Each structure stands twice: as C-alpha cells, then as structure tokens.
Coordinates of C-alpha atoms in Angstrom, one line a residue:
X1 CA -26.2 -30.9 72.3
X2 CA -26.8 -27.4 73.4
X3 CA -23.2 -26.5 73.1
X4 CA -23.1 -27.9 69.5
X5 CA -26.2 -26.2 68.5
X6 CA -24.7 -22.7 69.8
X7 CA -21.4 -23.4 68.0
X8 CA -23.2 -24.2 64.6
X9 CA -25.2 -21.0 65.1
X10 CA -22.1 -19.0 65.6
X11 CA -20.5 -20.4 62.4
X12 CA -23.8 -19.9 60.4
X13 CA -23.9 -16.3 61.6
X14 CA -20.2 -15.6 60.7
X15 CA -20.7 -17.2 57.3
X16 CA -23.8 -15.1 56.6
X17 CA -22.1 -12.0 57.4
X18 CA -19.6 -12.6 54.6
X19 CA -22.4 -13.1 52.0
X20 CA -23.6 -10.3 50.0
X21 CA -27.3 -11.2 50.4
X22 CA -29.4 -13.9 52.2
X23 CA -30.7 -14.8 48.7
X24 CA -27.3 -16.1 47.6
X25 CA -27.2 -18.4 50.7
X26 CA -30.6 -19.8 49.8
X27 CA -29.8 -20.2 46.2
X28 CA -26.6 -22.3 47.3
X29 CA -28.6 -24.4 49.7
X30 CA -31.1 -25.2 47.2
X31 CA -28.5 -26.6 44.9
X32 CA -27.6 -29.1 47.5
X33 CA -29.6 -32.2 48.2
X34 CA -31.6 -32.8 51.3
X35 CA -28.8 -34.9 52.8
X36 CA -26.1 -32.5 51.9
X37 CA -28.1 -29.6 53.3
X38 CA -28.4 -31.5 56.6
X39 CA -24.6 -32.5 56.5
X40 CA -23.7 -29.0 55.5
X41 CA -25.3 -27.7 58.6
X42 CA -23.3 -30.1 60.9
X43 CA -19.9 -30.0 59.4
X44 CA -17.3 -27.7 57.8
X45 CA -18.3 -28.6 54.2
X46 CA -20.8 -26.1 54.1
X47 CA -18.4 -23.3 54.8
X48 CA -15.9 -24.7 52.2
X49 CA -18.6 -25.0 49.5
X50 CA -19.8 -21.6 50.3
X51 CA -16.3 -20.1 50.1
X52 CA -15.5 -21.9 46.9
X53 CA -19.0 -20.6 45.4
X54 CA -18.2 -17.0 46.3
X55 CA -14.6 -17.3 45.0
X56 CA -15.6 -18.4 41.5
X57 CA -18.4 -15.8 41.5
X58 CA -16.0 -13.0 42.3
X59 CA -13.4 -14.4 39.8
X60 CA -16.0 -14.3 37.1
X61 CA -17.1 -10.9 38.1
X62 CA -13.4 -9.7 37.9
X63 CA -13.0 -11.2 34.4
X64 CA -16.1 -9.4 33.3
X65 CA -14.8 -6.2 34.7
X66 CA -11.4 -6.6 32.9
X67 CA -13.3 -7.4 29.5
X68 CA -15.4 -4.3 30.1
X69 CA -12.4 -2.0 30.6
X70 CA -10.6 -3.4 27.6
X71 CA -13.6 -2.8 25.4
X72 CA -13.9 0.6 26.8
X73 CA -10.3 1.4 26.1
X74 CA -10.6 0.1 22.5
X75 CA -13.7 2.3 22.0
X76 CA -12.0 5.3 23.5
X77 CA -8.9 4.9 21.3
X78 CA -11.4 4.7 18.0
X79 CA -13.1 7.9 19.2
X80 CA -9.8 9.8 19.7
X81 CA -8.6 8.5 16.2
X82 CA -11.9 9.6 14.6
X83 CA -11.8 12.9 16.3
X84 CA -8.3 13.6 15.3
X85 CA -8.9 12.5 11.8
X86 CA -11.9 14.8 11.7
X87 CA -9.8 17.8 12.8
X88 CA -7.1 17.1 10.3
X89 CA -9.6 16.9 7.5
X90 CA -11.3 20.1 8.6
X91 CA -8.0 21.9 8.7
X92 CA -6.8 20.6 5.5
X93 CA -3.8 19.1 6.9
X94 CA -4.5 15.4 6.0
X95 CA -6.4 14.3 3.1
X96 CA -5.8 10.6 3.2
X97 CA -8.2 7.7 3.7
X98 CA -7.7 4.9 5.9
X99 CA -6.6 2.7 2.8
X100 CA -4.1 5.5 1.9
X101 CA -2.6 5.4 5.3
X102 CA -2.3 1.5 5.2
X103 CA -0.4 2.0 1.8
X104 CA 1.9 4.7 3.5
X105 CA 2.7 2.3 6.3
X106 CA 3.5 -0.5 3.7
X107 CA 5.7 1.8 1.8
X108 CA 7.8 2.7 5.0
X109 CA 8.2 -0.9 5.7
X110 CA 9.4 -1.6 2.2
X111 CA 11.8 1.4 2.5
X112 CA 13.2 0.0 5.6
X113 CA 13.6 -3.5 4.1
X114 CA 15.3 -2.0 1.2
X115 CA 17.7 -0.2 3.3
X116 CA 18.5 -3.3 5.2
X117 CA 19.1 -5.4 2.1
X118 CA 21.5 -2.5 0.9
X119 CA 23.5 -2.7 4.0
X120 CA 23.8 -6.3 4.1
X121 CA 24.8 -6.7 0.6
X122 CA 27.4 -3.8 1.0
X123 CA 28.9 -5.6 4.0
X124 CA 28.8 -9.0 2.2
X125 CA 30.7 -7.4 -0.8
X126 CA 33.2 -5.9 1.5
X127 CA 34.1 -9.2 3.3
X128 CA 33.9 -11.1 0.0
X129 CA 36.4 -8.8 -1.6
X130 CA 38.7 -9.3 1.6
X131 CA 38.4 -13.1 1.2
X132 CA 39.2 -12.9 -2.5
X133 CA 42.2 -10.7 -1.9
X134 CA 43.5 -13.2 0.7
X135 CA 42.9 -16.1 -1.7
X136 CA 44.6 -14.0 -4.4
X137 CA 47.7 -13.4 -2.4
X138 CA 47.7 -16.9 -1.2
X139 CA 47.7 -18.0 -4.9
X140 CA 50.5 -15.5 -5.7
X141 CA 52.8 -16.6 -2.8
X142 CA 52.2 -20.1 -3.9
X143 CA 53.3 -19.3 -7.4
X144 CA 56.2 -17.4 -6.4
X145 CA 57.5 -20.1 -4.0
X146 CA 57.2 -23.0 -6.2
X147 CA 57.8 -24.8 -9.6
X148 CA 55.2 -25.9 -12.1
X149 CA 54.1 -29.5 -11.2
X150 CA 55.4 -30.7 -14.5
X151 CA 57.1 -34.1 -15.4
X152 CA 58.6 -32.6 -18.6
X153 CA 61.9 -33.8 -19.5
X154 CA 63.4 -30.2 -19.4
X155 CA 62.3 -29.5 -15.9
X156 CA 63.3 -33.0 -14.5
X157 CA 66.7 -33.0 -16.2
X158 CA 67.4 -29.3 -14.9
X159 CA 66.6 -30.3 -11.3
X160 CA 68.4 -33.7 -11.6
X161 CA 71.6 -32.3 -13.0
X162 CA 71.6 -29.7 -10.5
X163 CA 73.3 -27.3 -13.0
X164 CA 72.3 -24.2 -11.2
X165 CA 75.2 -21.8 -11.8
X166 CA 74.6 -19.9 -8.6
X167 CA 74.7 -23.2 -6.5
X168 CA 77.6 -25.0 -8.3
X169 CA 80.9 -25.0 -6.7
X170 CA 79.9 -23.1 -3.4
X171 CA 81.6 -23.7 -0.2
X172 CA 79.7 -25.4 2.6
X173 CA 79.4 -22.3 5.0
X174 CA 76.9 -22.2 7.9
X175 CA 73.3 -22.3 6.5
X176 CA 71.0 -19.5 7.7
X177 CA 67.7 -20.0 9.5
X178 CA 64.5 -19.4 7.4
X179 CA 63.8 -15.9 6.3
X180 CA 60.5 -16.7 4.8
X181 CA 58.9 -19.9 3.4
X182 CA 57.2 -18.0 0.5
X183 CA 60.1 -16.6 -1.5
X184 CA 62.8 -18.1 -3.6
X185 CA 66.2 -16.6 -4.6
X186 CA 66.0 -18.3 -7.9
X187 CA 62.4 -17.5 -9.1
X188 CA 63.6 -16.3 -12.4
X189 CA 64.7 -19.9 -13.3
X190 CA 61.6 -21.5 -11.9
X191 CA 58.3 -22.2 -13.8
X192 CA 55.3 -21.0 -11.9
X193 CA 51.9 -22.6 -11.6
X194 CA 48.6 -20.7 -12.0
X195 CA 46.5 -23.1 -9.9
X196 CA 46.0 -23.1 -6.2
X197 CA 48.0 -25.8 -4.6
X198 CA 46.7 -29.0 -3.1
X199 CA 48.3 -31.7 -1.0
X200 CA 51.0 -33.5 -2.8
X201 CA 51.9 -30.9 -5.4
X202 CA 55.5 -30.6 -6.4
X203 CA 56.7 -27.1 -5.5
X204 CA 60.5 -27.3 -4.9
X205 CA 62.3 -24.4 -3.3
X206 CA 66.0 -23.9 -4.2
X207 CA 68.6 -22.8 -1.9
X208 CA 66.6 -24.0 1.0
X209 CA 67.1 -26.6 3.7
X210 CA 63.9 -27.6 5.6
X211 CA 64.3 -28.9 9.0
X212 CA 62.3 -31.5 10.9
X213 CA 62.5 -34.9 12.5
X214 CA 63.9 -37.4 10.1
X215 CA 61.5 -40.0 8.5
X216 CA 64.2 -41.5 6.3
X217 CA 67.8 -40.7 6.3
X218 CA 69.3 -39.4 3.2
X219 CA 73.0 -40.6 3.7
X220 CA 72.1 -43.9 1.8
X221 CA 69.0 -42.7 0.2
X222 CA 69.8 -41.3 -3.4
X223 CA 67.4 -40.1 -5.9
X224 CA 68.1 -38.9 -9.5
X225 CA 65.8 -35.8 -9.3
X226 CA 64.0 -33.7 -6.8
X227 CA 60.8 -35.2 -8.2
X228 CA 61.7 -38.8 -7.3
X229 CA 62.6 -37.4 -3.9
X230 CA 59.2 -35.8 -3.5
X231 CA 57.4 -38.8 -4.8
X232 CA 59.0 -41.0 -2.2
X233 CA 57.8 -38.7 0.5
X234 CA 54.3 -38.5 -0.8
X235 CA 54.1 -42.5 -1.1
X236 CA 54.8 -42.3 2.8
X237 CA 51.9 -40.0 3.4
X238 CA 49.6 -39.9 0.4
X239 CA 46.6 -38.1 2.0
X240 CA 48.4 -36.1 4.8
X241 CA 46.6 -38.0 7.6
X242 CA 49.7 -40.1 8.7
X243 CA 50.9 -39.4 12.3
X244 CA 54.4 -39.3 13.8
X245 CA 57.9 -39.0 12.6
X246 CA 57.5 -41.5 10.0
X247 CA 54.7 -39.5 8.3
X248 CA 56.9 -37.6 5.8
X249 CA 55.5 -34.1 4.8
X250 CA 58.8 -32.3 3.8
X251 CA 61.7 -33.3 1.8
X252 CA 65.3 -32.1 1.1
X253 CA 67.4 -33.1 -2.0
X254 CA 71.0 -32.3 -2.9
X255 CA 71.2 -31.2 -6.6
X256 CA 74.9 -30.0 -6.4
X257 CA 77.2 -32.3 -8.2
X258 CA 79.9 -31.1 -5.4
X259 CA 77.7 -32.2 -2.6
X260 CA 75.6 -30.3 0.0
X261 CA 77.3 -29.2 3.2
X262 CA 79.1 -32.6 3.6
X263 CA 76.2 -34.7 2.1
X264 CA 76.6 -36.5 -1.3
X265 CA 75.2 -35.5 -4.6
X266 CA 71.4 -36.7 -5.0
X267 CA 71.0 -37.4 -1.4
X268 CA 67.4 -37.4 -0.5
X269 CA 66.2 -36.6 3.0
X270 CA 62.6 -37.3 4.2
X271 CA 61.5 -35.3 7.2
X272 CA 58.3 -34.5 9.3
X273 CA 57.1 -31.0 10.5
X274 CA 54.2 -30.3 12.8
X275 CA 53.2 -27.5 10.5
X276 CA 54.1 -28.4 6.8
X277 CA 51.7 -25.6 5.6
X278 CA 54.3 -23.2 7.1
X279 CA 57.4 -25.1 6.3
X280 CA 60.6 -24.0 8.1
X281 CA 64.2 -24.3 7.5
X282 CA 67.4 -22.6 6.5
X283 CA 67.2 -20.4 3.3
X284 CA 70.1 -18.4 2.0
X285 CA 71.5 -17.7 -1.5
X286 CA 74.6 -19.8 -0.8
X287 CA 72.6 -22.9 0.3
X288 CA 72.8 -25.6 -2.2
X289 CA 70.0 -27.8 -0.9
X290 CA 66.4 -28.0 -2.8
X291 CA 63.4 -28.6 -0.6
X292 CA 59.7 -29.0 -0.8
X293 CA 56.7 -29.5 1.3
X294 CA 53.6 -31.7 0.5
X295 CA 51.3 -29.1 1.8
X296 CA 50.6 -25.7 0.1
X297 CA 52.1 -22.9 1.9
X298 CA 50.0 -20.4 3.8
X299 CA 50.6 -16.7 3.2
X300 CA 52.9 -15.1 5.7
X301 CA 51.8 -11.4 5.0
X302 CA 49.4 -9.9 7.5
X303 CA 46.2 -8.2 6.8
X304 CA 46.4 -4.5 5.7
X305 CA 44.7 -1.5 7.2
X306 CA 45.3 1.4 9.7
X307 CA 42.8 -0.4 12.0
X308 CA 45.6 -3.2 12.6
X309 CA 48.0 -0.8 14.4
X310 CA 49.9 -2.5 17.1
X311 CA 51.6 -1.4 20.2
X312 CA 55.2 -2.7 21.1
X313 CA 55.7 -4.0 24.6
X314 CA 59.2 -4.9 25.8
X315 CA 60.0 -6.1 29.3
X316 CA 63.3 -5.4 31.1
X317 CA 64.7 -4.9 34.6
X318 CA 66.8 -1.9 35.9
X319 CA 70.1 -3.6 35.1
X320 CA 72.7 -1.9 33.1
X321 CA 72.9 -4.9 30.8
X322 CA 69.2 -4.7 29.7
X323 CA 69.4 -0.8 29.7
X324 CA 71.9 -0.3 26.9
X325 CA 70.1 -2.9 24.9
X326 CA 66.7 -1.4 25.3
X327 CA 68.2 2.0 24.5
X328 CA 69.5 0.5 21.1
X329 CA 66.1 -1.1 20.4
X330 CA 64.2 2.1 21.0
X331 CA 66.6 4.2 18.9
X332 CA 66.0 2.1 15.9
X333 CA 62.2 1.5 16.7
X334 CA 61.7 5.4 16.2
X335 CA 64.0 5.2 13.2
X336 CA 61.9 2.7 11.5
X337 CA 58.6 4.1 12.5
X338 CA 59.6 7.3 10.8
X339 CA 60.5 5.5 7.7
X340 CA 57.3 3.6 8.0
X341 CA 55.2 6.9 8.1
X342 CA 57.2 8.3 5.2
X343 CA 56.4 5.3 3.0
X344 CA 52.8 4.6 4.0
X345 CA 50.3 4.8 1.2
X346 CA 46.5 4.6 1.3
X347 CA 46.6 0.8 0.3
X348 CA 49.3 0.1 2.9
X349 CA 49.3 2.5 5.8
X350 CA 51.8 2.3 8.6
X351 CA 50.7 -0.1 11.2
X352 CA 53.4 0.8 14.0
X353 CA 51.7 2.3 17.0
X354 CA 53.3 3.1 20.3
X355 CA 56.1 1.8 22.4
X356 CA 56.2 0.9 26.0
X357 CA 59.0 -0.4 28.2
X358 CA 57.4 -2.7 31.0
X359 CA 60.1 -2.2 33.8
X360 CA 59.6 -5.0 36.4
X361 CA 61.9 -3.3 38.8
X362 CA 62.4 0.2 40.5
X363 CA 62.4 3.3 38.5
X364 CA 65.6 4.1 36.6
X365 CA 67.3 6.9 34.9
X366 CA 65.7 5.9 31.6
X367 CA 62.1 6.9 32.6
X368 CA 62.3 10.3 30.7
X369 CA 64.0 8.8 27.5
X370 CA 61.7 5.7 26.9
X371 CA 57.8 5.6 27.6
X372 CA 57.8 3.2 30.7
X373 CA 55.4 1.3 32.8
X374 CA 56.6 0.4 36.3
X375 CA 55.4 -3.0 37.7
X376 CA 56.7 -5.1 40.7
X377 CA 59.4 -7.5 40.3
X378 CA 58.6 -11.1 41.3
X379 CA 59.3 -11.7 44.9
X380 CA 61.1 -14.9 44.4
X381 CA 62.7 -15.4 40.9
X382 CA 64.4 -18.6 42.1
X383 CA 67.6 -17.5 40.5
X384 CA 66.0 -17.0 37.2
X385 CA 65.4 -13.4 36.3
X386 CA 63.1 -14.3 33.2
X387 CA 60.4 -15.5 35.6
X388 CA 59.5 -11.8 36.0
X389 CA 58.7 -11.6 32.3
X390 CA 55.2 -13.2 32.4
X391 CA 54.5 -11.7 35.7
X392 CA 55.3 -8.3 34.3
X393 CA 52.6 -8.6 31.5
X394 CA 50.0 -9.8 34.0
X395 CA 50.6 -6.7 36.1
X396 CA 50.8 -4.5 33.1
X397 CA 47.0 -5.0 32.4
X398 CA 46.3 -4.3 36.1
X399 CA 48.4 -1.0 36.3
X400 CA 49.2 0.5 32.9
X401 CA 46.8 -0.9 30.4
X402 CA 46.0 2.6 28.7
X403 CA 47.2 1.8 25.0
X404 CA 44.6 2.5 22.3
X405 CA 45.8 -0.1 19.9
X406 CA 44.0 -3.6 19.6
X407 CA 47.2 -5.4 18.8
X408 CA 50.5 -6.0 20.7
X409 CA 54.0 -6.9 19.6
X410 CA 55.6 -8.7 22.4
X411 CA 59.4 -8.1 22.3
X412 CA 62.6 -8.3 24.1
X413 CA 65.5 -5.7 24.4
X414 CA 68.0 -7.6 22.3
X415 CA 66.1 -6.8 19.3
X416 CA 67.2 -4.4 16.7
X417 CA 64.7 -3.3 13.9
X418 CA 66.1 -3.1 10.4
X419 CA 62.9 -2.6 8.5
X420 CA 59.5 -0.8 9.2
X421 CA 57.4 -3.5 10.9
X422 CA 53.9 -4.5 9.6
X423 CA 51.3 -6.4 11.6
X424 CA 51.9 -10.0 10.4
X425 CA 48.7 -11.4 11.8
X426 CA 46.1 -12.9 9.4
X427 CA 42.6 -12.2 11.0
X428 CA 42.6 -12.5 14.7
X429 CA 45.0 -15.3 15.0
X430 CA 48.3 -14.6 16.8
X431 CA 51.6 -14.7 14.8
X432 CA 55.0 -15.6 16.2
X433 CA 58.7 -16.4 15.3
X434 CA 59.4 -20.2 15.3
X435 CA 62.4 -21.4 17.4
X436 CA 64.1 -24.5 16.3
X437 CA 65.1 -25.6 19.9
X438 CA 61.5 -25.3 21.0
X439 CA 60.3 -29.1 20.4
X440 CA 57.1 -30.1 22.2
X441 CA 57.1 -33.4 20.5
X442 CA 60.2 -34.2 22.0
X443 CA 58.9 -34.0 25.4
X444 CA 55.4 -35.6 25.4
X445 CA 55.5 -36.5 29.1
X446 CA 56.5 -33.0 30.3
X447 CA 53.9 -31.4 27.9
X448 CA 51.1 -33.7 29.1
X449 CA 52.0 -32.9 32.7
X450 CA 51.7 -29.2 32.4
X451 CA 48.8 -29.1 29.9
X452 CA 47.1 -31.3 32.5
X453 CA 45.9 -33.9 30.1
X454 CA 47.5 -37.4 30.1
X455 CA 45.5 -38.5 27.1
X456 CA 47.0 -36.1 24.6
X457 CA 47.9 -38.0 21.3
X458 CA 50.9 -37.2 19.2
X459 CA 48.8 -35.1 16.9
X460 CA 47.6 -33.1 19.9
X461 CA 51.2 -32.4 21.2
X462 CA 52.0 -31.2 17.6
X463 CA 49.5 -28.5 18.1
X464 CA 51.6 -27.0 20.6
X465 CA 53.5 -24.3 18.9
X466 CA 57.3 -24.3 18.6
X467 CA 57.6 -20.7 19.8
X468 CA 58.4 -18.5 22.7
X469 CA 57.0 -15.3 24.0
X470 CA 58.9 -13.0 21.6
X471 CA 58.6 -11.8 19.0
X472 CA 54.8 -12.5 19.1
X473 CA 51.8 -10.5 17.6
X474 CA 48.7 -11.0 19.5
X475 CA 45.5 -9.2 20.4
X476 CA 45.5 -7.2 23.6
X477 CA 42.6 -9.1 25.1
X478 CA 43.9 -12.5 24.3
X479 CA 47.2 -11.6 26.1
X480 CA 45.3 -10.3 29.0
X481 CA 43.6 -13.5 29.4
X482 CA 46.6 -15.6 28.7
X483 CA 49.0 -13.7 31.1
X484 CA 47.8 -15.3 34.3
X485 CA 48.0 -18.8 32.9
X486 CA 51.4 -18.1 31.5
X487 CA 52.6 -17.0 35.1
X488 CA 51.1 -20.2 36.7
X489 CA 52.5 -22.6 34.0
X490 CA 56.0 -21.0 34.1
X491 CA 56.1 -21.2 37.9
X492 CA 55.0 -24.7 37.8
X493 CA 57.8 -25.6 35.3
X494 CA 60.5 -24.0 37.3
X495 CA 59.5 -25.8 40.6
X496 CA 59.4 -29.3 38.7
X497 CA 62.9 -30.6 39.0
X498 CA 62.7 -32.7 35.8
X499 CA 61.3 -29.8 33.7
X500 CA 63.8 -27.3 35.1
X501 CA 66.6 -29.7 34.2
X502 CA 65.5 -30.6 30.7
X503 CA 64.2 -27.2 29.7
X504 CA 66.7 -24.9 31.6
X505 CA 66.9 -21.4 30.2
X506 CA 64.2 -21.8 27.8
X507 CA 61.6 -22.9 30.5
X508 CA 59.6 -19.6 30.1
X509 CA 59.3 -20.0 26.4
X510 CA 57.8 -23.5 26.9
X511 CA 55.6 -21.9 29.7
X512 CA 54.2 -19.5 27.1
X513 CA 53.4 -21.9 24.4
X514 CA 51.9 -24.5 26.8
X515 CA 49.7 -21.8 28.2
X516 CA 48.7 -20.6 24.9
X517 CA 47.6 -24.1 24.1
X518 CA 45.6 -24.3 27.4
X519 CA 43.6 -21.2 26.6
X520 CA 42.9 -22.4 23.0
X521 CA 45.3 -19.9 21.2
X522 CA 47.3 -21.3 18.2
X523 CA 49.9 -19.1 16.4
X524 CA 50.7 -18.7 12.7
X525 CA 54.6 -19.0 12.1
X526 CA 56.5 -16.0 10.8
X527 CA 60.2 -16.8 10.2
X528 CA 60.8 -13.3 8.9
X529 CA 60.0 -11.7 12.2
X530 CA 63.6 -11.9 13.2
X531 CA 67.2 -13.1 12.2
X532 CA 69.7 -14.8 14.5
X533 CA 73.3 -14.1 13.3
X534 CA 75.8 -15.6 12.9
X535 CA 73.7 -18.5 11.8
X536 CA 71.7 -16.3 9.6
X537 CA 73.7 -14.5 7.0
X538 CA 71.6 -12.5 4.4
X539 CA 69.2 -9.7 5.3
X540 CA 66.5 -11.2 3.0
X541 CA 63.1 -10.6 4.2
X542 CA 64.1 -10.3 7.8
X543 CA 62.6 -7.4 9.9
X544 CA 64.8 -7.4 12.8
X545 CA 68.1 -8.8 14.3
X546 CA 68.1 -10.9 17.5
X547 CA 71.5 -10.8 18.8
X548 CA 71.6 -13.7 21.3
X549 CA 74.5 -15.6 20.0
X550 CA 78.1 -14.9 20.0
X551 CA 79.8 -13.8 16.7
X552 CA 83.3 -15.2 16.0
X553 CA 85.5 -14.6 13.2
X554 CA 89.2 -15.0 12.1
X555 CA 90.9 -11.9 10.7
X556 CA 90.6 -13.4 7.3
X557 CA 87.0 -13.4 7.5
X558 CA 86.2 -17.1 8.1
X559 CA 83.7 -18.0 10.7
X560 CA 85.0 -19.8 13.8
X561 CA 82.0 -21.3 15.6
X562 CA 82.7 -22.9 18.9
X563 CA 85.8 -20.9 19.8
X564 CA 86.7 -17.2 20.4
X565 CA 87.6 -15.6 17.3
X566 CA 90.2 -12.9 16.6
X567 CA 87.2 -10.5 16.1
X568 CA 84.3 -11.2 18.3
X569 CA 81.0 -9.6 19.4
X570 CA 78.9 -11.0 22.1
X571 CA 76.3 -9.1 24.2
X572 CA 77.4 -11.0 27.2
X573 CA 80.7 -9.3 27.1
X574 CA 78.8 -6.3 28.3
X575 CA 76.8 -7.7 31.2
X576 CA 78.2 -5.2 33.6
X577 CA 78.8 -2.0 31.3
X578 CA 78.0 -0.3 28.1
X579 CA 79.6 -1.0 24.7
X580 CA 81.9 1.9 23.7
X581 CA 81.2 4.1 20.6
X582 CA 82.9 3.1 17.4
X583 CA 82.9 -0.6 17.8
X584 CA 85.4 -2.3 15.6
X585 CA 83.6 -3.6 12.4
X586 CA 83.8 -7.3 11.3
X587 CA 86.8 -8.3 9.2
X588 CA 86.4 -7.1 5.6
X589 CA 86.3 -10.5 4.1
X590 CA 83.5 -11.6 6.4
X591 CA 80.5 -12.6 4.2
X592 CA 77.7 -12.3 7.0
X593 CA 75.6 -9.3 6.0
X594 CA 73.6 -9.4 9.3
X595 CA 76.7 -9.2 11.5
X596 CA 78.0 -6.1 9.7
X597 CA 74.7 -4.5 9.9
X598 CA 74.3 -5.1 13.6
X599 CA 77.6 -3.5 14.4
X600 CA 76.6 -0.6 12.1
X601 CA 73.3 -0.2 14.0
X602 CA 75.1 -0.3 17.4
X603 CA 77.6 2.3 16.3
X604 CA 74.7 4.5 14.8
X605 CA 72.8 4.4 18.2
X606 CA 75.8 5.1 20.3
X607 CA 76.6 8.2 18.1
X608 CA 73.4 9.7 18.1
X609 CA 72.5 9.1 21.9
X610 CA 74.2 11.8 23.6
X611 CA 74.1 10.2 27.1
X612 CA 75.0 6.8 25.7
X613 CA 78.0 6.1 28.1
X614 CA 76.2 6.8 31.2
X615 CA 73.5 4.9 33.3
X616 CA 72.3 6.0 36.6
X617 CA 74.3 9.1 36.6
X618 CA 77.6 7.2 36.1
X619 CA 79.9 6.3 33.2
X620 CA 79.5 2.6 32.7
X621 CA 81.4 2.1 29.4
X622 CA 83.4 -1.2 29.2
X623 CA 86.1 -0.9 26.7
X624 CA 86.2 -4.6 25.6
X625 CA 85.6 -4.8 21.9
X626 CA 86.5 -1.1 21.3
X627 CA 88.7 0.0 18.6
X628 CA 92.3 -0.8 19.3
X629 CA 91.3 -3.0 22.1
X630 CA 91.2 -6.8 22.6
X631 CA 87.9 -8.2 21.4
X632 CA 87.7 -11.1 23.9

C-alpha cells in the first residue's frame, strides 16, 4: 500500500508540473464526479483526461491566436491602403474614388474579355476558311472526275453506244497503273455535277480500269449501258455496309464496240476495293474501259503552305548498284527543287525542303556529293539486304535527327523526279503510293499473326493499307515512333518460314504497313506519287518514275513483255557497274512516254555529273546497253 501511494504521488507530481496553474487542476477535478475523482487518483484515466483537456485548451488558444493574426493583417492592409490613397490625393496623382477604381477594374476585365473573343473569332474564321477550302476542292475534284447523275436519254445512249472517237478502234496495249483517281482525259465530253457526291452516285470515269477483287465476273455479264452496270453494283451494296469480296463498290464496263483488251463489248465487271473513296486502277488515254466507284472520291491534293515543307530521306548501302541510282535521283531532285522555287507563288509556295541519304554502311566516295547520315548496317541481314532499311530509319533518329522540317518523304534510290514535288498530306495523316501486289486481305492468317490479334475481322484486315515504305509522306515524329515497331515486325516476318515463303522480296513492305496499323497510323493513297513503266505509259499526273521493272521492246516499237527485247533497259543489268553515258533511246515507234523520259533523264544526269563513270576512285562503267553495244 505504501508503494502504491508513493507511485501515485510521483505521478500526481509529474502531472502537476505540466499544468500551468494549480487552479486548472482543481477546475478539472471539480468537473468530475466523486467516484470519478477517486478513480482518477487510482488509475491512468486521470492523466489521459487531463492531457486531453490541455490539448483541447491549447488547440482553442492556437485558433484564437491565428484569428487574431488574420484580423491584424487585414487591418494593417486597410491602414496601408488608406495611407497610400491619402498620399496620392495630397500629391494630386490620383483623384479617383473607390467606386471609380472598381469601375476601372471592371473596364480592364471587359477589355481583356473582348481581346479574348477577338482572338477566338479570328482563329475560328481561319480554320473555318481552311475547312471550306478543303470542301470546295473536294467538290471541284468530284465534278472534274464524274458525269452528272442523270438518266437522260442522251447521256445513257452516249455511254451505251460507246461512241467515244478517242476510244473507238484502239489496240489493246498494256494498260497503265493509276495516275490519279480524280482526273479524266475526256472531261470535255462529260457532264459535271454541282452537288457534293454521296454513296451510290453515278460518276463514271472514261479511259479507266479499276482494279479489285471480283464480286461478279464480266465474261458473261453484259449490260447495255454503264448506268445499268453501276446499278447492279449498287444493288449488291446499297448502303456501303456490306463486307467481303461480294460487297461490290467499284464497277468496270466496256463501252467500245471493238471490245476492251480481250473482253467483249458491254462486259460489266463488279469488283470490291478496300478503299473505294480512293479508287485505284489503270488510267490511260488509250484505255477503252469505263469505271466508277459507289463512294465519292476524296481529294488527292495536299494542304498548301510553306509550313508544310518536307525533308526527303533515302536509304542506301555503299554498293555501286545503289550508288549510281542515288546520284541519278539526287541530280533530278536538285533540278526539280530549282524549278519548284522558280514557280512558287504566295498561295502555293514550294514545299520541297532538304535531302539526306541515310547510308547504312561504311562511308563512301559520295559523302561530299550528297548530304549523308551514316548509320550501322544490320549485323545479320539474313541474305536480304532490305532488312537494313527499317533499322536505318530507327538509327537515323538516334544519330542524325537534325532536320528542321516537320514532314518527311521516305524514298528509295530508284526514283527519278520528273516534276516539283508537293506535300500530298491532308492534315496530319500520312500519304503513300498504293502497290497492287500488297494485298493484306489475301493473307488474313499472316496479318493476324503479326498484328497479334486473332480476332481481326475482314473489315479490320481491310484497314491494313496496301502500301510499302516508299514513297511515303509522314510526320517526322510519327516515323520516329513507328520505326522501332517496323524493325521488330520485319525481323519477325523474315524469321517466320511461312511468311518468308509467301511474301518473299516484299516482306519489308508488309512489315511497314502492319507496323503502321499496330501504332494506329492509316495512310491516304496517292497513285500520282510515282509511275512504274513499262506498265504505265503516259506522264499524266505522275510526279516521279520508279524504274523497278525491265523494259523490253522490238525495234519496230512493239512492247514484248515476258521476253528480252531487241531494245532493253533493266536496272539489274548494272548491278556491278555504272550505265555508260549516251544510252541508246527506245525505238522511235515506241509509244511509252515514260520509258523515253527515263532514258532521257539518265543521259542528262550522266552528261552533267563530271565523275559519273567513277565510284570509289575507280572507273566502274559497264558497257551493256550503250550505243552500238548489245542491249541484253
């Protein structure tokens, strides 16, 4: 008992030392009942309640102190304001009352609000004008590319008879690939429409043969007029929502009484394309077919403005085969840029920016001739040199990304520019040339495998663009995020036995378009970006020549596909050397404008490049194809 009493006394003494006064302790104890008071003296409850009491008391005191400080600060601010106003009034600087100052503050606020509204309306008017301009161009292009949706007897009879003098009696030469889906070589004989098109409008294009998977064969399907052919296509897909090859969205009709390239008069072919709003196919003034799409055609002209300048990037290695091609390309790029700058106007400024060769190899003798960025070659190309192309673009952004342009034109060395190049992108969406042999819908299993989605529908697969990696217009930052996925996808395709067997030499192109789909990029299609002779014949709207195919002609000028001609040009003839100066031109009766222009371009470049015949300090000319030498 004595020990307990001593302990309680010590606790009480310790607690009492923390209290401000003995009166506070007594006041607390008086608030407790008799039993609680006794219990408090024997247990810890007393200490807890006392501590809580003082905690709350100190908290209230602190709150009162803060309130007092805030009141003092407010009063001090008012005193300073009154003293300042008093000094201003005495000195005559400010003669305004409080209400006047409030009015001035309100006026400033209204002025700020008015400036904001003015800026907002100016920006809105600018973008609205751009939108109207785009719609107007779309409408004009639709008008230029179509006939009036009329069922008048004159129009129907004219198309039904196929009495176009330009098309009647022409020979069935090879048709060219599409030069543009928005122009017609016989626009003078067509009737135009002033309204914006909609799904199902009748807009036939003469001298055009649209491609696509066949929905209904035309060998036994005959229609009297192009309108009847169009109507049958529309009956298979009235609202544009049908899916698959049987969902017709483009049609091809023969209006020539002599037949069309082996097909009978009035044959009606119904076809399906993945992008009917950008219908693709062969267009040439000698083509006897008439074609149409159920979808209104989108404009193929890019947005104007000097802020849309692009930088041309071309990938090569240090082989002589690619060296002479890139020299040819760079010569004509410089020529066309000079023309571009001479022809530019305030409304349509030149959009050609800089040029860089991305060399995925060791430095070569062209470093001082062509602006070059050197990157590493892929360690293991697996016998396919093109595997280094996506890896070169990936490394470019890691080592040499110093270009000031926002946009990029991805190119290859076997491109020759024949006109100044505009940026063909609308908005920020990439634009690319469509290749007829890139058919994602034909390989659904492989596409699903490399996209990584087994649940892709036929509609999803159609959204994988039928393009390769060149020529392509794209934002620089989009290419930067796309390149690593492109490398990964292409290497996976090469290592896959089935894909490597089925896609072969175009597997890198499939790698690009699948990678673009994976990162959410979809491209507009621009057939006018490049031509591919000898299958394309007329210059038309083409901006460049892609000389990837061999060109064979007899001396009488006739085209001899499938066998070596008496006159021949094929870039592969010069895999180990450089073409000589003064190549022999095509036979005089050759009707292919692009083949003739290509040889002229090669001869022009070789004549103006003083060191044309040398590479790496050695004369590397191969005399195959030279004047007075055999061409094959």
